[in-house]
Amino acid sequence: MALQTIAVIGGTGPQGKGLGLRFAQHGHHVLLGSRSPDRAEAAAAEINAKSPAAPRAQGGTNSDVAAAADLVLLAIPFAGHDEIVGCLTKALAGKIVISCVNPLAFDRSGPYALGVDHGSAAEAAAVLAPESQVVGAFHHVSASALWSDRPSLHHEDVLVCGDHEEAKSVVQELARSVTGRRGIDAGPLRMARQLEPWTAVLISINKRYKTQSGVRISGIDGSH
Ligand SMILES: NC(=O)c1ccc[n+]([C@@H]2O[C@H](COP(=O)([O-])OP(=O)(O)OC[C@H]3O[C@@H](n4cnc5c(N)ncnc54)[C@H](OP(=O)(O)O)[C@@H]3O)[C@@H](O)[C@H]2O)c1
């Protein structure tokens, strides 16, 4: 795919930093966003330290990085989601916006899915940013796997959902930077209602088996 400037909203957290690392290692220019520019610069320095031959990450405020990017990843907790996406509506207009947000909570029995207005976090983002092309992806790849030294997460698939076919195709290609394979088209954006809570199942399996589970879809060859 053509190299992109990708902003990560919430880029100081493990998921945003992990995906930012993979995107940077595949040649994309990565802008990590934060409520604090200092924290964002520190996170960008961590990415660049892991890829010293080609430092491609920079930090900034969430609004500055969203405005400067071609493509924007939302990697914020669901608790802050509506407020932050609502503030960025203008900066996100006309852009592909990827949501990997999983609206989950935890109690003594483990993780569980939260009820969400509009059906899912990705659909809520589409309502808050109506001039953007929102795509759901990267819900099931764990931050620790992303930050690991494994060259590619070949054993996992990235499931991609969205209502804009071209935007979805761009994100399917971007998934190669994580798994080495094109992401799988899981259907329209409303499939995020299934994809987001599924992460609770993976976390539960991880706890039971002390592992790092992921998703791999059978029945699809590499040429899709
Ligand atoms: N962790 C995983 O393995 C994983 C896997 C798949 C999907 N996800 C999803 O990816 C998203 C990010 O996960 P994470 O573990 O990286 O989350 P996190 O560490 O809790 O948060 C990421 C960043 O968001 C910012 N933030 C926190 N609360 C905020 C608020 N109320 N308003 C605005 N910004 C806020 C913080 O950055 P600043 O303080 O610097 O602004 C924080 O570093 C979540 O929705 C999660 O469900 C996570």
PDB file of N, CA and C and ligand atoms in Angstrom, residues 10-16 33-36 39 62 74-80 84 100-103 138-144 199, ligand 1:
ATOM      1  N   GLY A  10      -4.607   8.538  21.521  1.00  0.00           N
ATOM      2  CA  GLY A  10      -4.325   7.662  22.663  1.00  0.00           C
ATOM      3  C   GLY A  10      -3.054   6.861  22.410  1.00  0.00           C
ATOM      4  N   GLY A  11      -2.124   7.456  21.688  1.00  0.00           N
ATOM      5  CA  GLY A  11      -0.911   6.747  21.257  1.00  0.00           C
ATOM      6  C   GLY A  11       0.100   6.475  22.345  1.00  0.00           C
ATOM      7  N   THR A  12      -0.156   6.941  23.567  1.00  0.00           N
ATOM      8  CA  THR A  12       0.764   6.642  24.669  1.00  0.00           C
ATOM      9  C   THR A  12       0.396   5.344  25.379  1.00  0.00           C
ATOM     10  N   GLY A  13      -0.758   4.777  25.068  1.00  0.00           N
ATOM     11  CA  GLY A  13      -1.172   3.526  25.708  1.00  0.00           C
ATOM     12  C   GLY A  13      -0.533   2.336  25.005  1.00  0.00           C
ATOM     13  N   PRO A  14      -0.580   1.163  25.623  1.00  0.00           N
ATOM     14  CA  PRO A  14       0.086   0.002  25.033  1.00  0.00           C
ATOM     15  C   PRO A  14      -0.435  -0.374  23.648  1.00  0.00           C
ATOM     16  N   GLN A  15      -1.752  -0.266  23.421  1.00  0.00           N
ATOM     17  CA  GLN A  15      -2.276  -0.685  22.113  1.00  0.00           C
ATOM     18  C   GLN A  15      -1.884   0.310  21.013  1.00  0.00           C
ATOM     19  N   GLY A  16      -2.021   1.589  21.307  1.00  0.00           N
ATOM     20  CA  GLY A  16      -1.669   2.597  20.297  1.00  0.00           C
ATOM     21  C   GLY A  16      -0.183   2.569  19.977  1.00  0.00           C
ATOM     22  N   GLY A  33      -0.613  10.544  19.378  1.00  0.00           N
ATOM     23  CA  GLY A  33      -1.335  11.622  20.042  1.00  0.00           C
ATOM     24  C   GLY A  33      -1.548  11.332  21.519  1.00  0.00           C
ATOM     25  N   SER A  34      -1.675  12.419  22.269  1.00  0.00           N
ATOM     26  CA  SER A  34      -1.898  12.321  23.713  1.00  0.00           C
ATOM     27  C   SER A  34      -2.557  13.605  24.173  1.00  0.00           C
ATOM     28  N   ARG A  35      -3.070  13.576  25.414  1.00  0.00           N
ATOM     29  CA  ARG A  35      -3.509  14.841  26.009  1.00  0.00           C
ATOM     30  C   ARG A  35      -2.296  15.647  26.439  1.00  0.00           C
ATOM     31  N   SER A  36      -1.127  14.993  26.517  1.00  0.00           N
ATOM     32  CA  SER A  36       0.105  15.684  26.917  1.00  0.00           C
ATOM     33  C   SER A  36       1.159  15.506  25.828  1.00  0.00           C
ATOM     34  N   ARG A  39       4.191  13.436  26.945  1.00  0.00           N
ATOM     35  CA  ARG A  39       3.996  11.980  26.985  1.00  0.00           C
ATOM     36  C   ARG A  39       4.023  11.406  25.569  1.00  0.00           C
ATOM     37  N   ASN A  62      -3.516  15.132  20.686  1.00  0.00           N
ATOM     38  CA  ASN A  62      -4.458  14.348  19.880  1.00  0.00           C
ATOM     39  C   ASN A  62      -5.018  15.183  18.726  1.00  0.00           C
ATOM     40  N   LEU A  74      -8.119   5.226  16.383  1.00  0.00           N
ATOM     41  CA  LEU A  74      -8.597   5.522  17.737  1.00  0.00           C
ATOM     42  C   LEU A  74      -8.144   4.390  18.647  1.00  0.00           C
ATOM     43  N   ALA A  75      -7.263   4.707  19.606  1.00  0.00           N
ATOM     44  CA  ALA A  75      -6.753   3.680  20.541  1.00  0.00           C
ATOM     45  C   ALA A  75      -6.905   4.205  21.966  1.00  0.00           C
ATOM     46  N   ILE A  76      -8.112   4.606  22.271  1.00  0.00           N
ATOM     47  CA  ILE A  76      -8.429   5.187  23.577  1.00  0.00           C
ATOM     48  C   ILE A  76      -9.386   4.256  24.335  1.00  0.00           C
ATOM     49  N   PRO A  77      -9.399   4.377  25.656  1.00  0.00           N
ATOM     50  CA  PRO A  77     -10.378   3.559  26.395  1.00  0.00           C
ATOM     51  C   PRO A  77     -11.800   4.028  26.092  1.00  0.00           C
ATOM     52  N   PHE A  78     -12.752   3.100  26.175  1.00  0.00           N
ATOM     53  CA  PHE A  78     -14.131   3.471  25.845  1.00  0.00           C
ATOM     54  C   PHE A  78     -14.646   4.565  26.782  1.00  0.00           C
ATOM     55  N   ALA A  79     -14.113   4.590  27.999  1.00  0.00           N
ATOM     56  CA  ALA A  79     -14.583   5.599  28.967  1.00  0.00           C
ATOM     57  C   ALA A  79     -14.388   7.028  28.446  1.00  0.00           C
ATOM     58  N   GLY A  80     -13.338   7.256  27.669  1.00  0.00           N
ATOM     59  CA  GLY A  80     -13.099   8.619  27.182  1.00  0.00           C
ATOM     60  C   GLY A  80     -13.524   8.820  25.734  1.00  0.00           C
ATOM     61  N   ILE A  84     -13.701  12.453  23.479  1.00  0.00           N
ATOM     62  CA  ILE A  84     -12.522  12.778  22.663  1.00  0.00           C
ATOM     63  C   ILE A  84     -12.851  12.765  21.169  1.00  0.00           C
ATOM     64  N   CYS A 100     -10.158   0.499  17.140  1.00  0.00           N
ATOM     65  CA  CYS A 100      -9.848  -0.818  17.738  1.00  0.00           C
ATOM     66  C   CYS A 100     -10.396  -0.856  19.164  1.00  0.00           C
ATOM     67  N   VAL A 101     -11.319   0.052  19.452  1.00  0.00           N
ATOM     68  CA  VAL A 101     -11.814   0.230  20.824  1.00  0.00           C
ATOM     69  C   VAL A 101     -12.742  -0.913  21.213  1.00  0.00           C
ATOM     70  N   ASN A 102     -12.467  -1.523  22.338  1.00  0.00           N
ATOM     71  CA  ASN A 102     -13.300  -2.611  22.871  1.00  0.00           C
ATOM     72  C   ASN A 102     -14.003  -2.118  24.134  1.00  0.00           C
ATOM     73  N   PRO A 103     -15.307  -1.924  24.091  1.00  0.00           N
ATOM     74  CA  PRO A 103     -16.014  -1.456  25.286  1.00  0.00           C
ATOM     75  C   PRO A 103     -16.219  -2.601  26.280  1.00  0.00           C
ATOM     76  N   PHE A 138      -8.301  -4.458  14.223  1.00  0.00           N
ATOM     77  CA  PHE A 138      -7.245  -4.615  15.231  1.00  0.00           C
ATOM     78  C   PHE A 138      -7.797  -4.785  16.652  1.00  0.00           C
ATOM     79  N   HIS A 139      -9.050  -5.259  16.776  1.00  0.00           N
ATOM     80  CA  HIS A 139      -9.632  -5.432  18.115  1.00  0.00           C
ATOM     81  C   HIS A 139      -8.988  -6.573  18.889  1.00  0.00           C
ATOM     82  N   HIS A 140      -8.463  -7.568  18.153  1.00  0.00           N
ATOM     83  CA  HIS A 140      -8.090  -8.830  18.809  1.00  0.00           C
ATOM     84  C   HIS A 140      -6.595  -9.040  18.926  1.00  0.00           C
ATOM     85  N   VAL A 141      -5.784  -8.136  18.351  1.00  0.00           N
ATOM     86  CA  VAL A 141      -4.325  -8.292  18.505  1.00  0.00           C
ATOM     87  C   VAL A 141      -3.919  -7.623  19.812  1.00  0.00           C
ATOM     88  N   SER A 142      -3.141  -8.349  20.607  1.00  0.00           N
ATOM     89  CA  SER A 142      -2.844  -7.806  21.934  1.00  0.00           C
ATOM     90  C   SER A 142      -1.649  -6.874  21.888  1.00  0.00           C
ATOM     91  N   ALA A 143      -1.669  -5.920  22.806  1.00  0.00           N
ATOM     92  CA  ALA A 143      -0.607  -4.921  22.869  1.00  0.00           C
ATOM     93  C   ALA A 143       0.749  -5.576  23.100  1.00  0.00           C
ATOM     94  N   SER A 144       0.772  -6.597  23.952  1.00  0.00           N
ATOM     95  CA  SER A 144       2.085  -7.191  24.248  1.00  0.00           C
ATOM     96  C   SER A 144       2.637  -7.933  23.032  1.00  0.00           C
ATOM     97  N   THR A 199     -13.447  -9.842  22.253  1.00  0.00           N
ATOM     98  CA  THR A 199     -12.173  -9.682  22.968  1.00  0.00           C
ATOM     99  C   THR A 199     -12.288 -10.150  24.420  1.00  0.00           C
TER     100      THR A 199
HETATM  101  N1  LIG B   1      -4.319  -3.316  25.438  1.00  0.00           N
HETATM  102  C1  LIG B   1      -4.646  -4.245  24.554  1.00  0.00           C
HETATM  103  O1  LIG B   1      -4.018  -5.333  24.493  1.00  0.00           O
HETATM  104  C2  LIG B   1      -5.760  -3.986  23.563  1.00  0.00           C
HETATM  105  C3  LIG B   1      -6.009  -4.924  22.543  1.00  0.00           C
HETATM  106  C4  LIG B   1      -7.003  -4.659  21.596  1.00  0.00           C
HETATM  107  C5  LIG B   1      -7.750  -3.495  21.677  1.00  0.00           C
HETATM  108  N2  LIG B   1      -7.511  -2.614  22.697  1.00  0.00           N
HETATM  109  C6  LIG B   1      -8.325  -1.398  22.768  1.00  0.00           C
HETATM  110  O2  LIG B   1      -7.490  -0.308  22.418  1.00  0.00           O
HETATM  111  C7  LIG B   1      -7.850   0.835  23.192  1.00  0.00           C
HETATM  112  C8  LIG B   1      -6.596   1.335  23.901  1.00  0.00           C
HETATM  113  O3  LIG B   1      -6.133   0.336  24.759  1.00  0.00           O
HETATM  114  P1  LIG B   1      -4.942   0.627  25.786  1.00  0.00           P
HETATM  115  O4  LIG B   1      -4.767  -0.591  26.584  1.00  0.00           O
HETATM  116  O5  LIG B   1      -3.778   1.183  25.042  1.00  0.00           O
HETATM  117  O6  LIG B   1      -5.651   1.770  26.680  1.00  0.00           O
HETATM  118  P2  LIG B   1      -5.132   2.750  27.819  1.00  0.00           P
HETATM  119  O7  LIG B   1      -3.701   2.528  28.086  1.00  0.00           O
HETATM  120  O8  LIG B   1      -6.091   2.662  28.941  1.00  0.00           O
HETATM  121  O9  LIG B   1      -5.361   4.176  27.127  1.00  0.00           O
HETATM  122  C9  LIG B   1      -4.643   4.617  26.000  1.00  0.00           C
HETATM  123  C10 LIG B   1      -4.360   6.096  26.128  1.00  0.00           C
HETATM  124  O10 LIG B   1      -5.581   6.828  26.054  1.00  0.00           O
HETATM  125  C11 LIG B   1      -5.454   8.042  26.790  1.00  0.00           C
HETATM  126  N3  LIG B   1      -6.623   8.167  27.668  1.00  0.00           N
HETATM  127  C12 LIG B   1      -6.895   7.483  28.785  1.00  0.00           C
HETATM  128  N4  LIG B   1      -8.082   7.861  29.310  1.00  0.00           N
HETATM  129  C13 LIG B   1      -8.550   8.829  28.482  1.00  0.00           C
HETATM  130  C14 LIG B   1      -9.714   9.643  28.478  1.00  0.00           C
HETATM  131  N5  LIG B   1     -10.664   9.521  29.424  1.00  0.00           N
HETATM  132  N6  LIG B   1      -9.861  10.547  27.478  1.00  0.00           N
HETATM  133  C15 LIG B   1      -8.909  10.673  26.524  1.00  0.00           C
HETATM  134  N7  LIG B   1      -7.778   9.949  26.488  1.00  0.00           N
HETATM  135  C16 LIG B   1      -7.626   9.026  27.448  1.00  0.00           C
HETATM  136  C17 LIG B   1      -4.168   7.947  27.601  1.00  0.00           C
HETATM  137  O11 LIG B   1      -3.211   8.781  26.953  1.00  0.00           O
HETATM  138  P3  LIG B   1      -2.783  10.230  27.527  1.00  0.00           P
HETATM  139  O12 LIG B   1      -2.973  10.180  29.021  1.00  0.00           O
HETATM  140  O13 LIG B   1      -1.351  10.299  27.121  1.00  0.00           O
HETATM  141  O14 LIG B   1      -3.677  11.181  26.845  1.00  0.00           O
HETATM  142  C18 LIG B   1      -3.746   6.499  27.462  1.00  0.00           C
HETATM  143  O15 LIG B   1      -2.341   6.316  27.434  1.00  0.00           O
HETATM  144  C19 LIG B   1      -8.952   0.392  24.162  1.00  0.00           C
HETATM  145  O16 LIG B   1     -10.206   0.782  23.669  1.00  0.00           O
HETATM  146  C20 LIG B   1      -8.839  -1.125  24.175  1.00  0.00           C
HETATM  147  O17 LIG B   1     -10.089  -1.743  24.382  1.00  0.00           O
HETATM  148  C21 LIG B   1      -6.527  -2.830  23.628  1.00  0.00           C
END
